[in-house]
Amino acid sequence: MRLWGDYAVGMVKDCNWLQHWENVVDPYHLLMLHQWISGDQFDGALMPGKATIGWEKTPLGVRYNLIKDLPNGNRLVRHAECIMPNMFIIPSIREPGTKPKRRERGTELSWALPIGNEHVRGMSIVAWPLENGEPKPDWKPGTDTIADIRPGSYLERSYEERQKKPDDLEAQEGQRPIAIHALENLAHSDTGIVILRRLLREQLRRVEEGLDPINVIRNPSANQRIPTGAWNTILSPAEAAALPYSEDL
Ligand SMILES: [Fe+2]
């Protein structure tokens, strides 16, 4: 299904698909774009407090590791994952951070679908909880945007508004229809993007050599449920004190 309807997150974007996909492993844009530049465009545990950020390769691709001690004393451990070649899982962006929980996984599996070189469409399959056998009516997918706190996700915004409070759409399309990587000055904060591009290049080489890229499964017995690496964990102050300051939670 098209998850986001008329909102900008899941619409067709007028830029190369990679600019959309790279967003997933760029947790620094939560701070730089969604907080410092445009004001708090999310709410809940993603916004307050200082985060410790890292990245790692996973069996499927790459994910970020974000650990944050929340003002309420709880600790957030969060991962979003890019799955080769163009899929991604983002755990709930509206996690309040109030109740301890372990590995609450993302509810959407999404694709950055290239339409051509200069256009991309977001597409998701949503695991929608049932209530009495029917899709729960008051439930929202974890990556659905809330328009009142995130007006930047609306499609119809004036040029001035988009300039003053850019959102993902402006940040991604603003890099040109196809970003010129040779003009970039990548820094530590871009580590996820670097890992992602290297992984992608590695797969292109494998295909050139006649080998299977990552995540191609030809053996039917290996075609089983595949664990993914994107979730939110909330630790109580006692749990946070007892457990190591670790991203593997
Ligand atoms: Fe974003």
Short mmCIF file of C-alpha atoms and ligand atoms in Angstrom, two decimals:
data_model
loop_
_atom_site.label_atom_id
_atom_site.label_comp_id
_atom_site.label_asym_id
_atom_site.label_seq_id
_atom_site.Cartn_x
_atom_site.Cartn_y
_atom_site.Cartn_z
CA MET A 1 0.00 0.00 0.00
CA ARG A 2 0.96 3.62 -0.29
CA LEU A 3 1.42 4.42 3.34
CA TRP A 4 1.52 8.16 3.47
CA GLY A 5 -1.18 9.26 1.07
CA ASP A 6 -0.77 12.94 0.41
CA TYR A 7 2.20 13.43 2.67
CA ALA A 8 5.66 14.02 1.33
CA VAL A 9 7.40 11.09 2.98
CA GLY A 10 5.94 8.38 0.78
CA MET A 11 5.21 10.38 -2.37
CA VAL A 12 7.15 10.47 -5.58
CA LYS A 13 10.24 12.59 -5.05
CA ASP A 14 11.97 14.36 -7.88
CA CYS A 15 15.45 13.08 -7.16
CA ASN A 16 17.58 10.00 -7.51
CA TRP A 17 16.43 7.05 -5.38
CA LEU A 18 19.74 6.93 -3.49
CA GLN A 19 19.08 10.38 -1.97
CA HIS A 20 15.86 9.00 -0.45
CA TRP A 21 17.41 5.71 0.71
CA GLU A 22 20.51 7.22 2.32
CA ASN A 23 18.25 9.17 4.66
CA VAL A 24 17.56 5.99 6.66
CA VAL A 25 21.12 5.56 7.95
CA ASP A 26 21.68 9.28 8.51
CA PRO A 27 20.59 9.81 12.14
CA TYR A 28 22.42 13.15 12.28
CA HIS A 29 19.77 14.68 10.07
CA LEU A 30 17.33 14.14 12.94
CA LEU A 31 19.38 16.69 14.84
CA MET A 32 20.48 18.99 12.05
CA LEU A 33 17.36 19.10 9.90
CA HIS A 34 14.44 18.06 12.08
CA GLN A 35 15.58 19.94 15.19
CA TRP A 36 18.13 22.69 14.67
CA ILE A 37 17.07 23.96 11.24
CA SER A 38 13.33 23.37 11.20
CA GLY A 39 12.39 23.17 14.88
CA ASP A 40 11.19 19.96 16.51
CA GLN A 41 9.51 18.12 13.64
CA PHE A 42 8.94 14.98 15.68
CA ASP A 43 7.89 14.44 19.24
CA GLY A 44 8.62 11.76 21.83
CA ALA A 45 11.95 10.19 22.65
CA LEU A 46 13.62 11.13 19.34
CA MET A 47 13.79 14.81 20.17
CA PRO A 48 15.14 15.63 23.67
CA GLY A 49 18.60 14.82 24.99
CA LYS A 50 22.01 14.10 23.58
CA ALA A 51 22.50 10.99 21.46
CA THR A 52 25.48 8.69 21.05
CA ILE A 53 25.50 7.57 17.43
CA GLY A 54 27.29 4.76 15.61
CA TRP A 55 26.83 2.46 12.63
CA GLU A 56 27.45 -1.14 11.78
CA LYS A 57 27.06 -3.58 8.95
CA THR A 58 24.32 -6.15 9.48
CA PRO A 59 23.79 -9.49 7.73
CA LEU A 60 21.35 -7.63 5.42
CA GLY A 61 22.97 -4.23 4.97
CA VAL A 62 23.75 -1.42 7.41
CA ARG A 63 22.06 0.12 10.42
CA TYR A 64 22.61 3.00 12.76
CA ASN A 65 22.85 2.61 16.52
CA LEU A 66 21.51 5.48 18.55
CA ILE A 67 21.64 5.52 22.34
CA LYS A 68 20.09 8.32 24.30
CA ASP A 69 19.45 8.97 27.98
CA LEU A 70 16.03 10.55 28.13
CA PRO A 71 15.02 13.37 30.50
CA ASN A 72 12.65 10.93 32.28
CA GLY A 73 15.61 8.72 33.26
CA ASN A 74 14.91 5.97 30.73
CA ARG A 75 17.39 5.06 28.02
CA LEU A 76 16.50 4.72 24.33
CA VAL A 77 18.43 2.31 22.11
CA ARG A 78 17.32 2.64 18.50
CA HIS A 79 18.30 1.20 15.14
CA ALA A 80 17.07 1.88 11.61
CA GLU A 81 18.29 -0.43 8.88
CA CYS A 82 18.93 -0.28 5.14
CA ILE A 83 18.53 -3.71 3.57
CA MET A 84 20.29 -4.25 0.27
CA PRO A 85 19.51 -3.42 -2.45
CA ASN A 86 16.77 -0.79 -1.80
CA MET A 87 14.70 -1.76 1.25
CA PHE A 88 14.57 -0.25 4.70
CA ILE A 89 12.96 -0.56 8.12
CA ILE A 90 12.45 2.41 10.43
CA PRO A 91 11.11 1.75 13.94
CA SER A 92 8.41 4.02 15.31
CA ILE A 93 9.30 7.69 15.06
CA ARG A 94 6.72 8.45 17.75
CA GLU A 95 8.15 6.28 20.52
CA PRO A 96 7.28 8.19 23.70
CA GLY A 97 10.10 6.62 25.72
CA THR A 98 7.95 6.28 28.83
CA LYS A 99 7.52 2.48 29.21
CA PRO A 100 10.39 -0.01 29.21
CA LYS A 101 10.32 -2.33 26.20
CA ARG A 102 12.75 -4.53 24.35
CA ARG A 103 13.22 -4.60 20.61
CA GLU A 104 9.94 -3.16 19.41
CA ARG A 105 10.50 -3.68 15.72
CA GLY A 106 9.50 -1.42 12.89
CA THR A 107 6.00 -2.09 11.58
CA GLU A 108 6.76 -1.18 7.96
CA LEU A 109 9.01 -2.77 5.42
CA SER A 110 9.68 -0.10 2.81
CA TRP A 111 11.24 0.19 -0.61
CA ALA A 112 12.90 3.14 -2.33
CA LEU A 113 11.67 2.36 -5.83
CA PRO A 114 13.51 4.12 -8.63
CA ILE A 115 11.07 5.34 -11.29
CA GLY A 116 13.94 6.60 -13.42
CA ASN A 117 17.26 8.20 -12.57
CA GLU A 118 15.61 11.39 -11.30
CA HIS A 119 12.46 10.15 -9.55
CA VAL A 120 11.80 7.79 -6.66
CA ARG A 121 8.63 6.42 -5.10
CA GLY A 122 8.36 5.29 -1.47
CA MET A 123 6.39 2.09 -0.98
CA SER A 124 5.67 0.14 2.20
CA ILE A 125 4.07 -3.03 3.46
CA VAL A 126 2.56 -2.39 6.86
CA ALA A 127 2.10 -4.99 9.59
CA TRP A 128 -1.22 -3.63 10.83
CA PRO A 129 -2.44 -5.07 14.17
CA LEU A 130 -5.87 -6.67 14.21
CA GLU A 131 -8.65 -6.12 16.71
CA ASN A 132 -11.48 -8.66 16.59
CA GLY A 133 -10.20 -9.78 13.24
CA GLU A 134 -10.30 -6.27 11.77
CA PRO A 135 -7.44 -3.78 11.26
CA LYS A 136 -7.24 -1.76 14.48
CA PRO A 137 -8.92 1.54 13.60
CA ASP A 138 -7.08 3.93 15.92
CA TRP A 139 -3.62 2.54 15.20
CA LYS A 140 -1.03 4.48 13.21
CA PRO A 141 1.95 2.97 11.43
CA GLY A 142 5.14 3.75 13.32
CA THR A 143 6.56 5.90 10.55
CA ASP A 144 3.36 7.78 9.76
CA THR A 145 3.87 11.48 10.22
CA ILE A 146 1.72 13.67 12.40
CA ALA A 147 0.84 16.73 10.45
CA ASP A 148 0.34 19.04 13.41
CA ILE A 149 3.89 18.57 14.63
CA ARG A 150 5.38 17.99 11.22
CA PRO A 151 3.77 20.34 8.69
CA GLY A 152 6.86 19.86 6.57
CA SER A 153 5.48 16.54 5.50
CA TYR A 154 2.57 18.17 3.68
CA LEU A 155 2.84 18.20 -0.09
CA GLU A 156 1.29 21.62 -0.50
CA ARG A 157 3.56 24.19 1.09
CA SER A 158 4.53 27.63 -0.07
CA TYR A 159 8.05 28.23 -1.36
CA GLU A 160 8.70 30.47 1.64
CA GLU A 161 7.53 27.84 4.12
CA ARG A 162 9.67 25.18 2.45
CA GLN A 163 12.69 27.47 2.61
CA LYS A 164 12.12 28.38 6.25
CA LYS A 165 11.32 24.89 7.52
CA PRO A 166 12.70 22.31 5.14
CA ASP A 167 11.85 18.64 5.66
CA ASP A 168 13.23 15.45 4.11
CA LEU A 169 11.72 16.33 0.75
CA GLU A 170 13.59 19.64 0.50
CA ALA A 171 16.82 18.14 1.86
CA GLN A 172 16.75 15.33 -0.69
CA GLU A 173 15.54 17.16 -3.78
CA GLY A 174 17.76 20.12 -2.84
CA GLN A 175 20.83 18.02 -3.61
CA ARG A 176 19.96 18.28 -7.36
CA PRO A 177 18.00 15.63 -9.30
CA ILE A 178 21.14 13.49 -9.04
CA ALA A 179 23.56 14.50 -6.28
CA ILE A 180 27.16 14.92 -7.46
CA HIS A 181 29.16 12.90 -4.99
CA ALA A 182 32.44 14.50 -6.11
CA LEU A 183 31.20 17.83 -4.67
CA GLU A 184 30.52 16.38 -1.23
CA ASN A 185 32.74 16.74 1.82
CA LEU A 186 31.75 13.68 3.78
CA ALA A 187 32.43 13.79 7.53
CA HIS A 188 32.14 11.42 10.46
CA SER A 189 28.40 12.09 10.62
CA ASP A 190 28.10 10.63 7.10
CA THR A 191 29.60 7.26 8.07
CA GLY A 192 26.33 5.39 7.46
CA ILE A 193 26.12 6.80 3.95
CA VAL A 194 29.71 5.80 3.23
CA ILE A 195 29.12 2.23 4.43
CA LEU A 196 25.95 2.07 2.38
CA ARG A 197 27.57 3.31 -0.83
CA ARG A 198 30.52 0.95 -0.44
CA LEU A 199 28.18 -1.98 0.11
CA LEU A 200 26.20 -1.03 -2.95
CA ARG A 201 29.35 -0.69 -5.07
CA GLU A 202 30.51 -4.08 -3.82
CA GLN A 203 27.23 -5.64 -5.01
CA LEU A 204 27.54 -3.96 -8.41
CA ARG A 205 31.00 -5.49 -8.77
CA ARG A 206 29.68 -8.89 -7.78
CA VAL A 207 26.96 -8.66 -10.42
CA GLU A 208 29.57 -7.58 -13.00
CA GLU A 209 31.57 -10.67 -12.12
CA GLY A 210 28.55 -12.91 -12.52
CA LEU A 211 28.17 -13.50 -8.77
CA ASP A 212 25.02 -13.13 -6.69
CA PRO A 213 24.77 -9.88 -4.72
CA ILE A 214 23.90 -9.92 -1.02
CA ASN A 215 20.36 -11.02 -0.03
CA VAL A 216 19.82 -13.30 -3.02
CA ILE A 217 18.63 -16.66 -1.68
CA ARG A 218 18.56 -19.54 -4.13
CA ASN A 219 18.56 -22.42 -1.68
CA PRO A 220 14.90 -23.18 -0.73
CA SER A 221 15.95 -24.48 2.70
CA ALA A 222 17.55 -21.10 3.47
CA ASN A 223 14.36 -19.31 2.49
CA GLN A 224 13.10 -18.80 6.03
CA ARG A 225 12.03 -15.95 8.23
CA ILE A 226 14.90 -13.47 8.20
CA PRO A 227 15.69 -11.49 11.36
CA THR A 228 15.99 -7.76 10.73
CA GLY A 229 17.86 -5.23 12.82
CA ALA A 230 15.57 -2.20 13.28
CA TRP A 231 13.85 -1.56 16.59
CA ASN A 232 13.35 0.69 19.61
CA THR A 233 14.38 -0.51 23.06
CA ILE A 234 13.52 1.48 26.17
CA LEU A 235 15.41 0.65 29.36
CA SER A 236 14.24 1.76 32.79
CA PRO A 237 16.83 3.65 34.89
CA ALA A 238 17.49 0.42 36.86
CA GLU A 239 17.95 -1.61 33.67
CA ALA A 240 20.14 1.07 32.16
CA ALA A 241 22.32 1.07 35.27
CA ALA A 242 22.59 -2.73 35.33
CA LEU A 243 23.27 -3.24 31.62
CA PRO A 244 26.37 -2.15 29.73
CA TYR A 245 26.11 1.03 27.67
CA SER A 246 25.60 -1.11 24.65
CA GLU A 247 24.01 -0.79 21.26
CA ASP A 248 23.17 -4.49 21.11
CA LEU A 249 19.91 -4.18 23.02
FE FE B 1 14.05 12.86 7.98
#
